[in-house]
Structure formats: C-alpha cells, structure tokens
Tab-separated table of C-alpha atoms and ligand atoms in Angstrom:
chain	number	residue	atom	x	y	z
Z	1	UNK	CA	103.516	-74.822	65.426
Z	2	UNK	CA	103.057	-76.347	62.913
Z	3	UNK	CA	105.938	-76.682	60.410
Z	4	UNK	CA	106.109	-74.396	56.994
Z	5	UNK	CA	105.894	-76.406	53.465
Z	6	UNK	CA	109.043	-76.951	51.074
Z	7	UNK	CA	108.319	-75.762	47.926
Z	8	UNK	CA	110.783	-77.120	45.505
Z	9	UNK	CA	110.277	-75.425	42.066
Z	10	UNK	CA	111.823	-77.689	39.193
Z	11	UNK	CA	112.203	-77.594	35.371
Z	12	UNK	CA	114.374	-77.131	32.658
Z	13	UNK	CA	116.312	-74.340	30.988
Z	14	UNK	CA	115.192	-71.684	29.605
Z	15	UNK	CA	111.395	-72.332	31.060
Z	16	UNK	CA	111.238	-69.165	33.079
Z	17	UNK	CA	111.783	-70.631	36.409
Z	18	UNK	CA	113.676	-67.825	37.978
Z	19	UNK	CA	110.567	-64.978	36.178
Z	20	UNK	CA	107.782	-67.318	37.676
Z	21	UNK	CA	109.475	-67.186	40.940
Z	22	UNK	CA	110.735	-63.373	41.103
Z	23	UNK	CA	106.325	-62.824	40.470
Z	24	UNK	CA	105.574	-65.410	42.889
Z	25	UNK	CA	108.088	-63.379	45.631
Z	26	UNK	CA	105.881	-60.183	45.230
Z	27	UNK	CA	102.319	-61.645	45.012
Z	28	UNK	CA	103.220	-64.268	48.393
Z	29	UNK	CA	105.484	-61.247	50.555
Z	30	UNK	CA	105.440	-64.310	53.381
Z	31	UNK	CA	107.078	-66.581	50.907
Z	32	UNK	CA	110.543	-67.098	52.251
Z	33	UNK	CA	112.601	-67.044	49.022
Z	34	UNK	CA	116.036	-69.951	49.544
Z	35	UNK	CA	118.851	-67.884	48.195
Z	36	UNK	CA	121.308	-70.524	46.315
Z	37	UNK	CA	125.393	-70.087	46.949
Z	38	UNK	CA	127.058	-70.817	43.417
Z	39	UNK	CA	130.341	-70.669	42.256
Z	40	UNK	CA	129.795	-68.782	38.663
Z	41	UNK	CA	130.274	-64.797	38.967
Z	42	UNK	CA	127.336	-62.386	39.685
Z	43	UNK	CA	125.969	-60.891	36.116
Z	44	UNK	CA	125.020	-56.980	35.872
Z	45	UNK	CA	122.830	-56.263	38.768
Z	46	UNK	CA	122.802	-59.468	40.679
Z	47	UNK	CA	123.661	-58.728	44.559
Z	48	UNK	CA	125.751	-60.718	46.981
Z	49	UNK	CA	122.453	-62.179	49.814
Z	50	UNK	CA	119.873	-61.110	47.456
Z	51	UNK	CA	120.061	-63.214	44.216
Z	52	UNK	CA	123.338	-65.366	45.634
Z	53	UNK	CA	125.985	-66.432	47.838
Z	54	UNK	CA	128.822	-66.004	45.770
Z	55	UNK	CA	131.035	-67.843	46.591
Z	56	UNK	CA	134.839	-69.402	44.735
Z	57	UNK	CA	134.785	-72.468	44.514
Z	58	UNK	CA	137.109	-73.711	47.114
Z	59	UNK	CA	134.836	-71.657	49.560
Z	60	UNK	CA	132.232	-73.761	47.985
Z	61	UNK	CA	134.011	-77.237	48.142
Z	62	UNK	CA	134.060	-75.741	51.730
Z	63	UNK	CA	130.556	-75.644	52.021
Z	64	UNK	CA	129.851	-79.314	50.467
Z	65	UNK	CA	132.666	-80.576	52.980
Z	66	UNK	CA	131.341	-79.309	56.365
Z	67	UNK	CA	127.647	-80.256	55.253
Z	68	UNK	CA	126.209	-76.846	54.922
Z	69	UNK	CA	124.622	-77.836	51.906
Z	70	UNK	CA	120.861	-79.447	51.559
Z	71	UNK	CA	122.045	-80.637	48.473
Z	72	UNK	CA	124.293	-78.987	45.369
Z	73	UNK	CA	124.627	-79.952	41.295
Z	74	UNK	CA	127.471	-78.444	38.983
Z	75	UNK	CA	125.442	-76.858	36.042
Z	76	UNK	CA	127.272	-75.772	32.962
Z	77	UNK	CA	130.723	-75.335	34.538
Z	78	UNK	CA	129.482	-73.986	38.092
Z	79	UNK	CA	127.990	-75.044	41.474
Z	80	UNK	CA	125.236	-74.768	42.940
Z	81	UNK	CA	123.665	-75.585	46.080
Z	82	UNK	CA	121.374	-75.025	48.726
Z	83	UNK	CA	122.317	-73.175	52.546
Z	84	UNK	CA	120.995	-76.073	54.696
Z	85	UNK	CA	120.355	-74.584	58.073
Z	86	UNK	CA	118.582	-71.612	56.886
Z	87	UNK	CA	116.057	-73.965	55.397
Z	88	UNK	CA	115.444	-75.903	57.836
Z	89	UNK	CA	115.602	-73.142	60.565
Z	90	UNK	CA	112.493	-70.989	58.258
Z	91	UNK	CA	110.283	-74.675	57.849
Z	92	UNK	CA	111.024	-74.226	62.284
Z	93	UNK	CA	109.380	-71.408	62.219
Z	94	UNK	CA	106.248	-72.630	60.633
Z	95	UNK	CA	107.309	-70.633	57.593
Z	96	UNK	CA	106.526	-71.582	53.999
Z	97	UNK	CA	110.056	-71.334	51.692
Z	98	UNK	CA	110.265	-71.344	48.021
Z	99	UNK	CA	113.659	-73.198	46.343
Z	100	UNK	CA	114.058	-72.334	42.184
Z	101	UNK	CA	117.224	-74.989	41.413
Z	102	UNK	CA	117.885	-77.383	38.183
Z	103	UNK	CA	116.502	-80.965	37.958
Z	104	UNK	CA	119.444	-82.787	39.446
Z	105	UNK	CA	119.611	-80.995	42.950
Z	106	UNK	CA	115.205	-81.707	43.358
Z	107	UNK	CA	115.806	-84.951	43.076
Z	108	UNK	CA	118.407	-84.281	45.603
Z	109	UNK	CA	116.289	-82.738	48.292
Z	110	UNK	CA	113.250	-85.059	47.634
Z	111	UNK	CA	115.724	-88.021	49.239
Z	112	UNK	CA	116.126	-86.104	52.113
Z	113	UNK	CA	112.354	-83.946	52.129
Z	114	UNK	CA	109.407	-86.789	50.863
Z	115	UNK	CA	107.343	-84.263	52.297
Z	116	UNK	CA	108.720	-81.218	50.178
Z	117	UNK	CA	106.341	-80.032	47.407
Z	118	UNK	CA	107.692	-80.853	44.010
Z	119	UNK	CA	106.091	-78.591	41.196
Z	120	UNK	CA	107.783	-78.751	37.798
Z	121	UNK	CA	107.782	-75.866	35.310
Z	122	UNK	CA	106.956	-76.790	31.895
Z	123	UNK	CA	107.569	-74.914	28.661
Z	124	UNK	CA	104.027	-75.203	26.551
Z	125	UNK	CA	105.686	-76.820	24.051
Z	126	UNK	CA	109.632	-78.048	23.571
Z	127	UNK	CA	109.329	-75.618	20.274
Z	128	UNK	CA	108.472	-72.788	22.783
Z	129	UNK	CA	111.889	-73.759	24.502
Z	130	UNK	CA	113.655	-74.031	21.923
Z	131	UNK	CA	112.602	-70.185	20.863
Z	132	UNK	CA	113.644	-69.340	24.447
Z	133	UNK	CA	116.831	-70.756	24.221
Z	134	UNK	CA	117.198	-69.165	21.455
Z	135	UNK	CA	115.920	-65.900	21.554
Z	136	UNK	CA	118.709	-65.063	24.379
Z	137	UNK	CA	120.974	-64.622	21.101
Z	138	UNK	CA	124.148	-65.983	22.875
Z	139	UNK	CA	124.086	-69.763	22.401
Z	140	UNK	CA	125.758	-71.668	19.539
Z	141	UNK	CA	123.685	-74.516	17.442
Z	142	UNK	CA	125.589	-76.976	19.424
Z	143	UNK	CA	125.089	-75.207	22.307
Z	144	UNK	CA	121.321	-75.116	21.641
Z	145	UNK	CA	120.511	-78.730	20.718
Z	146	UNK	CA	122.942	-79.788	23.544
Z	147	UNK	CA	120.581	-77.926	25.668
Z	148	UNK	CA	116.836	-79.192	24.096
Z	149	UNK	CA	118.067	-82.966	24.446
Z	150	UNK	CA	119.312	-82.451	28.728
Z	151	UNK	CA	115.736	-80.471	28.643
Z	152	UNK	CA	113.840	-83.365	27.114
Z	153	UNK	CA	116.213	-85.627	29.486
Z	154	UNK	CA	114.882	-83.329	32.421
Z	155	UNK	CA	110.811	-83.188	31.141
Z	156	UNK	CA	111.559	-87.018	31.499
Z	157	UNK	CA	111.797	-86.621	34.902
Z	158	UNK	CA	108.248	-85.443	35.861
Z	159	UNK	CA	107.397	-88.657	36.901
Z	160	UNK	CA	109.107	-87.642	40.655
Z	161	UNK	CA	107.748	-84.705	41.410
Z	162	UNK	CA	103.836	-83.594	42.495
Z	163	UNK	CA	102.317	-80.936	40.459
Z	164	UNK	CA	103.226	-80.483	36.733
Z	165	UNK	CA	102.363	-76.749	36.180
Z	166	UNK	CA	103.004	-74.993	32.001
Z	167	UNK	CA	104.152	-71.831	32.266
Z	168	UNK	CA	102.076	-70.390	28.598
Z	169	UNK	CA	101.694	-67.137	31.158
Z	170	UNK	CA	103.411	-65.429	33.624
Z	171	UNK	CA	100.133	-64.581	35.033
Z	172	UNK	CA	98.588	-68.271	34.879
Z	173	UNK	CA	101.767	-70.143	36.522
Z	174	UNK	CA	101.610	-68.247	39.000
Z	175	UNK	CA	97.879	-68.882	39.678
Z	176	UNK	CA	98.441	-72.086	40.006
Z	177	UNK	CA	100.698	-72.269	42.057
Z	178	UNK	CA	99.561	-70.638	44.203
Z	179	UNK	CA	96.472	-72.674	44.343
Z	180	UNK	CA	98.831	-75.322	44.432
Z	181	UNK	CA	100.548	-74.183	48.036
Z	182	UNK	CA	96.644	-73.084	49.330
Z	183	UNK	CA	95.627	-76.829	48.725
Z	184	UNK	CA	98.731	-78.236	50.620
Z	185	UNK	CA	97.943	-76.059	53.857
Z	186	UNK	CA	94.107	-77.585	53.543
Z	187	UNK	CA	94.963	-80.921	53.562
Z	188	UNK	CA	93.519	-82.723	56.210
Z	189	UNK	CA	96.779	-84.306	57.363
Z	190	UNK	CA	98.339	-81.420	58.153
L	201	LIG	P1	121.571	-69.224	36.736
L	201	LIG	O1	123.341	-69.462	36.794
L	201	LIG	O2	120.938	-69.034	35.392
L	201	LIG	O3	121.533	-68.638	37.906
L	201	LIG	O4	121.467	-70.559	36.955
L	201	LIG	C1	121.748	-71.907	36.545
L	201	LIG	C2	120.787	-72.880	37.004
L	201	LIG	O5	120.640	-73.469	38.174
L	201	LIG	C3	119.301	-72.413	37.474
L	201	LIG	O6	118.440	-73.826	35.853
L	201	LIG	C4	118.483	-72.503	38.318
L	201	LIG	O7	117.324	-73.072	39.038
L	201	LIG	C5	119.862	-73.823	39.222
L	201	LIG	N1	120.019	-73.416	40.512
L	201	LIG	C6	120.315	-72.006	41.518
L	201	LIG	N2	120.384	-72.316	42.666
L	201	LIG	C7	120.201	-73.550	42.519
L	201	LIG	C8	120.313	-74.359	43.673
L	201	LIG	O8	120.813	-74.301	45.162
L	201	LIG	N3	121.064	-76.044	43.422
L	201	LIG	C9	120.424	-76.276	42.211
L	201	LIG	N4	120.743	-77.487	42.307
L	201	LIG	N5	120.702	-75.723	40.932
L	201	LIG	C10	120.217	-74.630	41.039
C-alpha cells in the first residue's frame, strides 16, 4: 500500500496557521491532524488530546529523552513537539497527516522526512501581520517589535519550503492547500 503524505504547515507567528488548519480539517475529513505535545497551560476551551497533549515540563523532557518526538522546539518559554509514533503509524496506514508547527520545528522535520510537503503560510504583507499581532490587544510594543523581527527572520527561511501560500482570505488559502495535496497525489513518481 502507498504511504500517506506528510504535510507540514508552517509560517510566522500571527499568520493564521491554526485557523487555516482547523478549516482544512473540516473540509478534508480524511486528513489526519497530528496533535502536538506542549508544556504550556491549556487556554480556555482547549482539551487534552484534542488541541494538545498537555504535559508538565518534566514530562516533556522525558519524552525528548525517550526519543518520542519527531521534532520539538521551545517557543516563548514553552516546549512544543510532535509525537513520533502517531505520525509514522498514520503514514504506514496510507493516510495523509498534517502538522501545524512553527518554523524551527518544520526545518527539523525536513531533515528526517525529505519526502514531506512543506507549505509556508505568508501574510499578505508585513504591515498586515503587524496589524494581526497588534489586533490581539495583548502584547506590549516591545513584544510586538520582537515578534515582527522574528517573523521577518522566519520569512527569510521560505526557500526551504516547497510551496508558499498567502493567507489573504481563509477560503482561498484553504483552496490553495487542498489543490497542493491533490496535485501531490497525482505526481507520477507516486
Ligand atoms: P500556541 O501556543 O499559540 O498554540 O502555539 C504556538 C506556536 O507553536 C504556533 O506557531 C504553533 O504552530 C507552534 N506549534 C504547535 N505545535 C507544535 C509542535 O508540535 N512543534 C513545533 N515545533 N511547533 C508547534
């Protein structure tokens, strides 16, 4: 049986990865979502095993030690990582799986899974991204400036990716990603 496709959706903070990924999951019910582990606290409404596997820092470090993570990264003081077994098992079953992760983690996946499909989600412009980060209303000016400079650096890593998708409109962004997945399945080498 043909293996499934590993799709990595990444991009700078504030670009809307989570929103696009949720919408894709609704539109493509056969697409399996990789639930990450994190050491951050759950937000209101988030469920263990659905949004994340919530772990203590110690538990997370144990997962790293036992080589249970395909990749992990520290992001704004918390750990985030992709459980390895679930991804490998899903691909073996011939199902496609999507990882919604930040840029450093995506590059680590690429080292291990060259055959993965790496999609970089872009804001329509840096000004728009700034507006979105400010729009959350929770960040200080220093934090916003810091996130903007991180975002600019992350965008500089786009050449490591296979596809660039502009998130100008959620519907269009999802259509573009759906088309990428369909096209990848049509490739002759597959
Ligand atoms: P949040 O705390 O807002 O849910 O996520 C913060 C960032 O961590 C987002 O950019 C999200 O894509 C990223 N992230 C979520 N899960 C993982 C993961 O398993 N690995 C990595 N490297 N990043 C992740």
